[in-house]
Amino acid sequence: MTGNEQVMSDGGPRSRPARKENALRRLAEDGDVWVATADATGVPCLVPLAFWWDGEAVWLSTRPTNPTGANMAATGQVRLALGTTRDVVQIEGTVRAYTAEELPDGVGDSFAAKDGWDPRESDGRYDFYRVTLDVLRAYGTVPELVGRTLMRDGEWLV
């Protein structure tokens, strides 16, 4: 197990507050997130992207012409996954797209500082996508499936 995996060695479930703490740590420290979208016909797309957590929302960046960017802009919905199969953080979120010129102050610099990559300086256009968390689930093993929903309608339940 890595340092971020908090599943108890005896297989027992972690407390919901411990899972929330682990989810927040992953949002702050993990480098990449799996991003799942679908187009209007339901064709899925799953890619890893660098991200930045501002303490309230997840920021992503990709080309608006890529399936992921186009899907997020068109549907306003995304699913994100952090962790491993034994330490999962799943997020359902609402998306708002921004061009680099529309970014709120500090977002582009903070995004670039976290990953060492600045989409604003890349060839071609990269847009940014602010993901507001609607639902967050965190679980590891089967005993943690009960109570895995830690956030609903953007409100923490723990």
PDB file of C-alpha atoms in Angstrom:
ATOM      1  CA  MET A   1       0.000   0.000   0.000  1.00  0.00           C
ATOM      2  CA  THR A   2       1.098   3.556  -0.664  1.00  0.00           C
ATOM      3  CA  GLY A   3       1.005   6.314   1.894  1.00  0.00           C
ATOM      4  CA  ASN A   4      -2.342   7.570   0.590  1.00  0.00           C
ATOM      5  CA  GLU A   5      -4.110   4.233   0.975  1.00  0.00           C
ATOM      6  CA  GLN A   6      -5.828   4.341   4.320  1.00  0.00           C
ATOM      7  CA  VAL A   7      -7.697   1.023   4.228  1.00  0.00           C
ATOM      8  CA  MET A   8      -7.243  -0.695   7.559  1.00  0.00           C
ATOM      9  CA  SER A   9      -4.911  -3.693   7.512  1.00  0.00           C
ATOM     10  CA  ASP A  10      -7.555  -5.853   9.194  1.00  0.00           C
ATOM     11  CA  GLY A  11     -10.004  -5.056   6.374  1.00  0.00           C
ATOM     12  CA  GLY A  12     -12.262  -3.055   8.665  1.00  0.00           C
ATOM     13  CA  PRO A  13     -13.895   0.098   7.393  1.00  0.00           C
ATOM     14  CA  ARG A  14     -12.448   3.552   7.997  1.00  0.00           C
ATOM     15  CA  SER A  15     -14.676   6.093   9.631  1.00  0.00           C
ATOM     16  CA  ARG A  16     -16.500   8.521   7.371  1.00  0.00           C
ATOM     17  CA  PRO A  17     -14.489  11.472   8.767  1.00  0.00           C
ATOM     18  CA  ALA A  18     -11.254   9.556   8.010  1.00  0.00           C
ATOM     19  CA  ARG A  19     -12.438   8.931   4.452  1.00  0.00           C
ATOM     20  CA  LYS A  20     -13.286  12.634   4.045  1.00  0.00           C
ATOM     21  CA  GLU A  21      -9.825  13.585   5.318  1.00  0.00           C
ATOM     22  CA  ASN A  22      -8.221  11.138   2.860  1.00  0.00           C
ATOM     23  CA  ALA A  23     -10.352  12.453  -0.030  1.00  0.00           C
ATOM     24  CA  LEU A  24      -9.335  16.044   0.733  1.00  0.00           C
ATOM     25  CA  ARG A  25      -5.679  14.996   0.960  1.00  0.00           C
ATOM     26  CA  ARG A  26      -5.915  13.278  -2.433  1.00  0.00           C
ATOM     27  CA  LEU A  27      -7.500  16.372  -3.954  1.00  0.00           C
ATOM     28  CA  ALA A  28      -4.668  18.502  -2.602  1.00  0.00           C
ATOM     29  CA  GLU A  29      -1.761  16.161  -3.341  1.00  0.00           C
ATOM     30  CA  ASP A  30      -2.507  13.768  -6.227  1.00  0.00           C
ATOM     31  CA  GLY A  31      -1.047  14.768  -9.575  1.00  0.00           C
ATOM     32  CA  ASP A  32      -3.623  13.425 -11.992  1.00  0.00           C
ATOM     33  CA  VAL A  33      -7.285  12.505 -12.032  1.00  0.00           C
ATOM     34  CA  TRP A  34      -9.302  10.182 -14.277  1.00  0.00           C
ATOM     35  CA  VAL A  35     -11.879  12.247 -16.171  1.00  0.00           C
ATOM     36  CA  ALA A  36     -14.988  10.551 -17.585  1.00  0.00           C
ATOM     37  CA  THR A  37     -17.334  12.314 -19.981  1.00  0.00           C
ATOM     38  CA  ALA A  38     -19.858  11.356 -22.634  1.00  0.00           C
ATOM     39  CA  ASP A  39     -21.063  13.046 -25.785  1.00  0.00           C
ATOM     40  CA  ALA A  40     -24.708  13.758 -26.659  1.00  0.00           C
ATOM     41  CA  THR A  41     -25.142  10.240 -28.049  1.00  0.00           C
ATOM     42  CA  GLY A  42     -23.676   8.630 -24.928  1.00  0.00           C
ATOM     43  CA  VAL A  43     -20.265   7.714 -26.345  1.00  0.00           C
ATOM     44  CA  PRO A  44     -17.938   7.632 -23.327  1.00  0.00           C
ATOM     45  CA  CYS A  45     -14.480   9.129 -23.053  1.00  0.00           C
ATOM     46  CA  LEU A  46     -12.038   8.429 -20.207  1.00  0.00           C
ATOM     47  CA  VAL A  47      -8.680  10.204 -19.906  1.00  0.00           C
ATOM     48  CA  PRO A  48      -6.200  11.155 -17.187  1.00  0.00           C
ATOM     49  CA  LEU A  49      -5.614  14.880 -16.774  1.00  0.00           C
ATOM     50  CA  ALA A  50      -3.537  17.072 -14.513  1.00  0.00           C
ATOM     51  CA  PHE A  51      -5.673  19.038 -12.081  1.00  0.00           C
ATOM     52  CA  TRP A  52      -5.577  21.667  -9.383  1.00  0.00           C
ATOM     53  CA  TRP A  53      -7.849  21.732  -6.327  1.00  0.00           C
ATOM     54  CA  ASP A  54      -8.542  25.261  -5.103  1.00  0.00           C
ATOM     55  CA  GLY A  55     -10.199  24.093  -1.884  1.00  0.00           C
ATOM     56  CA  GLU A  56     -13.688  24.313  -3.356  1.00  0.00           C
ATOM     57  CA  ALA A  57     -13.483  23.101  -6.963  1.00  0.00           C
ATOM     58  CA  VAL A  58     -11.301  21.004  -9.245  1.00  0.00           C
ATOM     59  CA  TRP A  59      -9.684  22.787 -12.198  1.00  0.00           C
ATOM     60  CA  LEU A  60      -8.821  20.863 -15.375  1.00  0.00           C
ATOM     61  CA  SER A  61      -7.325  21.955 -18.668  1.00  0.00           C
ATOM     62  CA  THR A  62      -7.553  20.403 -22.110  1.00  0.00           C
ATOM     63  CA  ARG A  63      -8.106  21.476 -25.672  1.00  0.00           C
ATOM     64  CA  PRO A  64     -11.718  22.453 -26.330  1.00  0.00           C
ATOM     65  CA  THR A  65     -11.611  20.361 -29.502  1.00  0.00           C
ATOM     66  CA  ASN A  66     -10.627  17.160 -27.657  1.00  0.00           C
ATOM     67  CA  PRO A  67     -13.564  14.873 -26.830  1.00  0.00           C
ATOM     68  CA  THR A  68     -13.174  15.563 -23.104  1.00  0.00           C
ATOM     69  CA  GLY A  69     -13.212  19.350 -23.508  1.00  0.00           C
ATOM     70  CA  ALA A  70     -16.034  19.274 -26.041  1.00  0.00           C
ATOM     71  CA  ASN A  71     -18.108  16.917 -23.880  1.00  0.00           C
ATOM     72  CA  MET A  72     -17.659  18.981 -20.712  1.00  0.00           C
ATOM     73  CA  ALA A  73     -18.542  22.209 -22.502  1.00  0.00           C
ATOM     74  CA  ALA A  74     -21.607  20.649 -24.157  1.00  0.00           C
ATOM     75  CA  THR A  75     -23.059  18.723 -21.212  1.00  0.00           C
ATOM     76  CA  GLY A  76     -21.730  20.617 -18.208  1.00  0.00           C
ATOM     77  CA  GLN A  77     -21.160  17.276 -16.480  1.00  0.00           C
ATOM     78  CA  VAL A  78     -18.151  15.165 -15.559  1.00  0.00           C
ATOM     79  CA  ARG A  79     -17.129  12.285 -13.350  1.00  0.00           C
ATOM     80  CA  LEU A  80     -13.700  12.190 -11.752  1.00  0.00           C
ATOM     81  CA  ALA A  81     -11.836   9.383 -10.005  1.00  0.00           C
ATOM     82  CA  LEU A  82      -8.764   9.533  -7.786  1.00  0.00           C
ATOM     83  CA  GLY A  83      -6.870   6.750  -6.098  1.00  0.00           C
ATOM     84  CA  THR A  84      -6.699   3.022  -6.591  1.00  0.00           C
ATOM     85  CA  THR A  85      -9.314   0.294  -6.639  1.00  0.00           C
ATOM     86  CA  ARG A  86      -8.720  -0.109  -2.882  1.00  0.00           C
ATOM     87  CA  ASP A  87      -8.839   3.611  -2.110  1.00  0.00           C
ATOM     88  CA  VAL A  88     -11.352   5.258  -4.420  1.00  0.00           C
ATOM     89  CA  VAL A  89     -12.553   8.857  -4.468  1.00  0.00           C
ATOM     90  CA  GLN A  90     -15.336   9.330  -7.036  1.00  0.00           C
ATOM     91  CA  ILE A  91     -16.737  12.752  -7.849  1.00  0.00           C
ATOM     92  CA  GLU A  92     -19.732  13.799  -9.889  1.00  0.00           C
ATOM     93  CA  GLY A  93     -19.496  17.426 -10.822  1.00  0.00           C
ATOM     94  CA  THR A  94     -20.900  20.355 -12.728  1.00  0.00           C
ATOM     95  CA  VAL A  95     -18.546  22.015 -15.199  1.00  0.00           C
ATOM     96  CA  ARG A  96     -18.044  25.586 -16.310  1.00  0.00           C
ATOM     97  CA  ALA A  97     -15.617  26.226 -19.167  1.00  0.00           C
ATOM     98  CA  TYR A  98     -13.232  29.196 -19.282  1.00  0.00           C
ATOM     99  CA  THR A  99     -10.867  30.366 -21.955  1.00  0.00           C
ATOM    100  CA  ALA A 100      -7.412  31.330 -20.697  1.00  0.00           C
ATOM    101  CA  GLU A 101      -8.429  34.990 -21.010  1.00  0.00           C
ATOM    102  CA  GLU A 102     -11.533  34.468 -18.840  1.00  0.00           C
ATOM    103  CA  LEU A 103      -9.780  32.781 -15.915  1.00  0.00           C
ATOM    104  CA  PRO A 104     -10.276  34.281 -12.476  1.00  0.00           C
ATOM    105  CA  ASP A 105      -7.135  35.872 -11.040  1.00  0.00           C
ATOM    106  CA  GLY A 106      -4.560  33.378  -9.843  1.00  0.00           C
ATOM    107  CA  VAL A 107      -6.104  30.218 -11.315  1.00  0.00           C
ATOM    108  CA  GLY A 108      -3.723  29.842 -14.247  1.00  0.00           C
ATOM    109  CA  ASP A 109      -0.648  30.498 -12.128  1.00  0.00           C
ATOM    110  CA  SER A 110      -1.794  28.106  -9.383  1.00  0.00           C
ATOM    111  CA  PHE A 111      -2.630  25.391 -11.912  1.00  0.00           C
ATOM    112  CA  ALA A 112       0.802  25.756 -13.520  1.00  0.00           C
ATOM    113  CA  ALA A 113       2.622  25.809 -10.178  1.00  0.00           C
ATOM    114  CA  LYS A 114       1.059  22.534  -9.039  1.00  0.00           C
ATOM    115  CA  ASP A 115       1.961  20.453 -12.074  1.00  0.00           C
ATOM    116  CA  GLY A 116       4.835  22.378 -13.632  1.00  0.00           C
ATOM    117  CA  TRP A 117       2.883  22.674 -16.879  1.00  0.00           C
ATOM    118  CA  ASP A 118       1.183  25.874 -17.987  1.00  0.00           C
ATOM    119  CA  PRO A 119      -1.513  25.242 -20.613  1.00  0.00           C
ATOM    120  CA  ARG A 120      -1.526  28.965 -21.421  1.00  0.00           C
ATOM    121  CA  GLU A 121       1.999  28.585 -22.824  1.00  0.00           C
ATOM    122  CA  SER A 122       1.330  25.435 -24.882  1.00  0.00           C
ATOM    123  CA  ASP A 123       0.917  25.407 -28.622  1.00  0.00           C
ATOM    124  CA  GLY A 124      -2.710  25.641 -29.608  1.00  0.00           C
ATOM    125  CA  ARG A 125      -5.648  26.599 -27.454  1.00  0.00           C
ATOM    126  CA  TYR A 126      -6.257  25.029 -24.071  1.00  0.00           C
ATOM    127  CA  ASP A 127      -9.353  25.892 -22.092  1.00  0.00           C
ATOM    128  CA  PHE A 128      -9.872  25.490 -18.360  1.00  0.00           C
ATOM    129  CA  TYR A 129     -12.789  23.705 -16.729  1.00  0.00           C
ATOM    130  CA  ARG A 130     -13.968  24.408 -13.197  1.00  0.00           C
ATOM    131  CA  VAL A 131     -15.645  21.370 -11.663  1.00  0.00           C
ATOM    132  CA  THR A 132     -18.000  22.086  -8.791  1.00  0.00           C
ATOM    133  CA  LEU A 133     -18.424  18.987  -6.655  1.00  0.00           C
ATOM    134  CA  ASP A 134     -21.994  17.717  -6.497  1.00  0.00           C
ATOM    135  CA  VAL A 135     -21.421  14.187  -5.152  1.00  0.00           C
ATOM    136  CA  LEU A 136     -18.309  12.675  -3.584  1.00  0.00           C
ATOM    137  CA  ARG A 137     -17.960   9.020  -2.668  1.00  0.00           C
ATOM    138  CA  ALA A 138     -14.948   7.499  -0.909  1.00  0.00           C
ATOM    139  CA  TYR A 139     -14.399   3.838  -0.173  1.00  0.00           C
ATOM    140  CA  GLY A 140     -11.798   1.109  -0.151  1.00  0.00           C
ATOM    141  CA  THR A 141     -13.006  -2.370   0.568  1.00  0.00           C
ATOM    142  CA  VAL A 142     -16.471  -3.940   0.566  1.00  0.00           C
ATOM    143  CA  PRO A 143     -17.140  -2.991   4.228  1.00  0.00           C
ATOM    144  CA  GLU A 144     -16.761   0.673   3.212  1.00  0.00           C
ATOM    145  CA  LEU A 145     -19.475   0.546   0.556  1.00  0.00           C
ATOM    146  CA  VAL A 146     -22.004   1.378   3.263  1.00  0.00           C
ATOM    147  CA  GLY A 147     -21.771   5.109   3.894  1.00  0.00           C
ATOM    148  CA  ARG A 148     -19.511   5.800   0.911  1.00  0.00           C
ATOM    149  CA  THR A 149     -21.406   8.955  -0.087  1.00  0.00           C
ATOM    150  CA  LEU A 150     -19.725  11.783   1.816  1.00  0.00           C
ATOM    151  CA  MET A 151     -21.141  14.701  -0.194  1.00  0.00           C
ATOM    152  CA  ARG A 152     -24.518  15.136  -1.849  1.00  0.00           C
ATOM    153  CA  ASP A 153     -25.861  18.207  -3.674  1.00  0.00           C
ATOM    154  CA  GLY A 154     -22.534  19.931  -2.976  1.00  0.00           C
ATOM    155  CA  GLU A 155     -22.934  19.617   0.802  1.00  0.00           C
ATOM    156  CA  TRP A 156     -20.688  17.499   3.010  1.00  0.00           C
ATOM    157  CA  LEU A 157     -22.628  14.850   4.941  1.00  0.00           C
ATOM    158  CA  VAL A 158     -19.757  14.419   7.433  1.00  0.00           C
TER     159      VAL A 158
END
